Coordinates of C-alpha atoms in Angstrom, one line a residue:
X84 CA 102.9 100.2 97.1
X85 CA 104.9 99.6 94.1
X86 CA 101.6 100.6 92.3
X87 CA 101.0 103.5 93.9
X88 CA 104.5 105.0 93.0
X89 CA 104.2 104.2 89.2
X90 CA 99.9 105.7 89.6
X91 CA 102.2 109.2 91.1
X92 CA 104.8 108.9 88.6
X93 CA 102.8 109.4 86.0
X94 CA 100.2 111.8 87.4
X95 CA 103.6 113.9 87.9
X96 CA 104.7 113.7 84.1
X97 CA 100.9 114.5 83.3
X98 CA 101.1 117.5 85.7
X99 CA 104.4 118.6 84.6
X100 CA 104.6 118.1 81.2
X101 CA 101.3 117.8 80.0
X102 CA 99.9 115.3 77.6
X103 CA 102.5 115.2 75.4
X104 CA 104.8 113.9 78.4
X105 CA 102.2 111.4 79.4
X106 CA 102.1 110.4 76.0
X107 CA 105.6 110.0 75.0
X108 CA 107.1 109.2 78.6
X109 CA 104.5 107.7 81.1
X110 CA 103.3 104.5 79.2
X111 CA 106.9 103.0 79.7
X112 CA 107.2 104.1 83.3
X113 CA 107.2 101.4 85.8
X114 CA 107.5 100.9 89.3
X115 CA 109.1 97.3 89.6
X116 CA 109.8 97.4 93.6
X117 CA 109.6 99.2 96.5
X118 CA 111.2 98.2 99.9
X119 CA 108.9 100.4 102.5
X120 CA 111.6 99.6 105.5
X121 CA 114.3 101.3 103.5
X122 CA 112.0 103.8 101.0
X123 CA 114.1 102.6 98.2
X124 CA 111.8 102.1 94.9
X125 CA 113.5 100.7 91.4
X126 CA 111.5 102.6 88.2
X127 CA 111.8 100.7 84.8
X128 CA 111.7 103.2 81.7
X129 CA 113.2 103.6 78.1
X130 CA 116.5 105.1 78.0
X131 CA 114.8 108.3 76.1
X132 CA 112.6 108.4 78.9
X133 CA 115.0 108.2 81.5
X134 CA 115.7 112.4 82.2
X135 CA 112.3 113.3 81.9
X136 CA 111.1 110.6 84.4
X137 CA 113.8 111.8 86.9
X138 CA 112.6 115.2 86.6
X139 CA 109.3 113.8 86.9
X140 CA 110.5 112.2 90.0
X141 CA 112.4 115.2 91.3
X142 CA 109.1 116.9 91.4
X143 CA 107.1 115.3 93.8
X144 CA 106.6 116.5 96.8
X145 CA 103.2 115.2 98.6
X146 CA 102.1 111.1 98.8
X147 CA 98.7 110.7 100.1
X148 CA 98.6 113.8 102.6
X149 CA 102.8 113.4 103.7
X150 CA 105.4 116.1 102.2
X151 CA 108.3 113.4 100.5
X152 CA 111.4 114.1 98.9
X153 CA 112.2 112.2 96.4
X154 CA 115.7 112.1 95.0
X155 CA 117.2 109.6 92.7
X156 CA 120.6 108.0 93.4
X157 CA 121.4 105.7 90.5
X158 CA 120.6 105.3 86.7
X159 CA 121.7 102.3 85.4
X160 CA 121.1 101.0 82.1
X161 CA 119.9 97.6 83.2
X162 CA 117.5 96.4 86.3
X163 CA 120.3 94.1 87.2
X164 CA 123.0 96.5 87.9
X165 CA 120.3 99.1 89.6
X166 CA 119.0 96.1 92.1
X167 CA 122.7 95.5 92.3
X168 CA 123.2 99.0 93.9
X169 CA 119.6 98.8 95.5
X170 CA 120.9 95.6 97.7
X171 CA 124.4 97.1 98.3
X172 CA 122.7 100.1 100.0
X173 CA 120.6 97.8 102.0
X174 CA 123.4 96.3 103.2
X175 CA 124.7 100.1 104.2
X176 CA 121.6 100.7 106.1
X177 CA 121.3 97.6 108.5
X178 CA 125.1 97.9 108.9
X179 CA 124.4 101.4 109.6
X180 CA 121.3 100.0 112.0
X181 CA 123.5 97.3 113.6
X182 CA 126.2 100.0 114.4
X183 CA 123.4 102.2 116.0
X184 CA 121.8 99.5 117.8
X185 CA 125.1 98.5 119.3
X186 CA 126.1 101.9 120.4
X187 CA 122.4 103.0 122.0
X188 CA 120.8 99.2 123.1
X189 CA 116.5 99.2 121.7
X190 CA 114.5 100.7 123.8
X191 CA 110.6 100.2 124.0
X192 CA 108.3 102.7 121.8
X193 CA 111.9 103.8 120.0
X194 CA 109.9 102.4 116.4
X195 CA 110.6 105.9 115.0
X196 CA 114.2 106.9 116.0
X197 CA 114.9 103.1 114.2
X198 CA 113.5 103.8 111.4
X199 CA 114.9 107.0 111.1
X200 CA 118.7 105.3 111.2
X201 CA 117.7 103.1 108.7
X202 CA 119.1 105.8 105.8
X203 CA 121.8 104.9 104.2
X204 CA 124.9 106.2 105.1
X205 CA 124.5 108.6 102.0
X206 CA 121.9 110.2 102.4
X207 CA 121.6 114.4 102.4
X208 CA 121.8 115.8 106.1
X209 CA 118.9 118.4 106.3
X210 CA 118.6 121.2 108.5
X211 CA 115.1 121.4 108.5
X212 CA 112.0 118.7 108.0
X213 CA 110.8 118.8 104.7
X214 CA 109.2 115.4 104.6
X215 CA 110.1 111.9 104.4
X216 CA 112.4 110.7 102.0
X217 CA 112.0 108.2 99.3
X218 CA 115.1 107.2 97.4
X219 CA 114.7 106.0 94.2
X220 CA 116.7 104.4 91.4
X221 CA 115.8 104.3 87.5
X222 CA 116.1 101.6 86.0
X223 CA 116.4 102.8 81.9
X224 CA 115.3 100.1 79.6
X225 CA 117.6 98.6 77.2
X226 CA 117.7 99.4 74.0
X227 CA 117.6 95.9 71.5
X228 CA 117.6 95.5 67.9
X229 CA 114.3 93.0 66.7
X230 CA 117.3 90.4 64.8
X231 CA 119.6 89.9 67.2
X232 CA 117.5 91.1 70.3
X233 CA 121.1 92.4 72.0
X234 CA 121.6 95.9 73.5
X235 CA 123.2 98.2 70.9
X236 CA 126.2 99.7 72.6
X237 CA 126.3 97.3 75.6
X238 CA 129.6 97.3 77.0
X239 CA 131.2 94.5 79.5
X240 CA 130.3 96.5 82.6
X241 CA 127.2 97.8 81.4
X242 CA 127.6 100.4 83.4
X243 CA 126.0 103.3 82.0
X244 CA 126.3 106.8 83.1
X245 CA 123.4 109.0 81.4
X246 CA 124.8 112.2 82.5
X247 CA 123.7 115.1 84.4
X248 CA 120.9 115.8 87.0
X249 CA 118.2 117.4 85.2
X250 CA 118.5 120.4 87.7
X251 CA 121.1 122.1 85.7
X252 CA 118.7 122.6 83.0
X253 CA 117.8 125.8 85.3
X254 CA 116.0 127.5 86.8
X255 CA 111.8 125.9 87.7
X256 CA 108.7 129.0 87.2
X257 CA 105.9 127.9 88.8
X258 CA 102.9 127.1 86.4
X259 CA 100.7 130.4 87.4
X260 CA 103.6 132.3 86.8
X261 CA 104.1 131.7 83.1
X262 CA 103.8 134.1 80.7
X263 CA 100.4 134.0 78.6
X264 CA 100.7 132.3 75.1
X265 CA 99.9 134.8 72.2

């Protein structure tokens, strides 16, 4: 499955931003896990990469026939600390499961309502159904000089915040709706 996210990843950036965002962005982008029970998936890229793979990310909507909505809840500048927040909201989820279970008791053919539950704790309440969701964290690719081979700017945390959401860049025109290029 893992795969399969990084093959729509970069059909996304092809279909978005054209060749040249292939080109520059898509060769770096990986898919480096995918947990199916929790729809949690980690994506390795460079750090230049890593708005334009968000907002690659932000625009799916459609896996293999099903609407998704992807949204991503955590850059991090290293695939340590991004597994590290990966596992902590596992461990959110099946406490959130266990509370559910304990309050309701399983019943038979209940597969879907459980599976439902098993969002984290912080995930968006929606009104209406606009597909399944499928959290996803970028991992951004450290940055390391050949001689040394240690990450300019790392700091003891490494912690790093790369700003913004990419949706305050504005407002999205769909492709037939731009203007003609004279």
């Amino acid at each position: 499955m893992a795969a399969d996210i990084t093959k729509l990843l970069r059909i996304s950036l092809q279909f978005n931003f054209g060749d040249i965002g292939i080109g520059a962005h898509g060769g770096n982008a990986q898919c480096r896990y995918y947990s199916p029970a929790l729809r949690t998936a980690i994506i390795r890229c460079a750090r230049e990469s890593a708005k334009v793979v968000w907002a690659a990310v932000t625009l799916i909507t459609e896996h293999r026939g099903r609407r998704v909505r992807p949204r991503v809840i955590h850059v991090g500048g290293t695939i340590k600390k991004v597994q590290l927040r990966a596992m902590g909201l596992d461990r959110a989820a099946i406490s959130n499961l266990q509370t559910v279970m304990a309050q309701t008791g399983p019943e038979i053919g209940d597969e879907d309502d459980l599976a439902a539950n098993l969002q984290p704790p912080n995930s968006l309440d929606v009104l209406e159904d606009v597909g399944a969701p499928l959290d996803m964290a970028l991992a951004v690719g450290p940055l390391s000089t050949p001689a040394t081979g240690a990450r300019a700017g790392a700091d003891a945390n490494d912690n790093d915040d790369l700003g913004e959401p990419i949706s305050s860049l504005g407002e999205v025109i769909p492709r037939d709706q731009f203007p003609p290029i004279t």
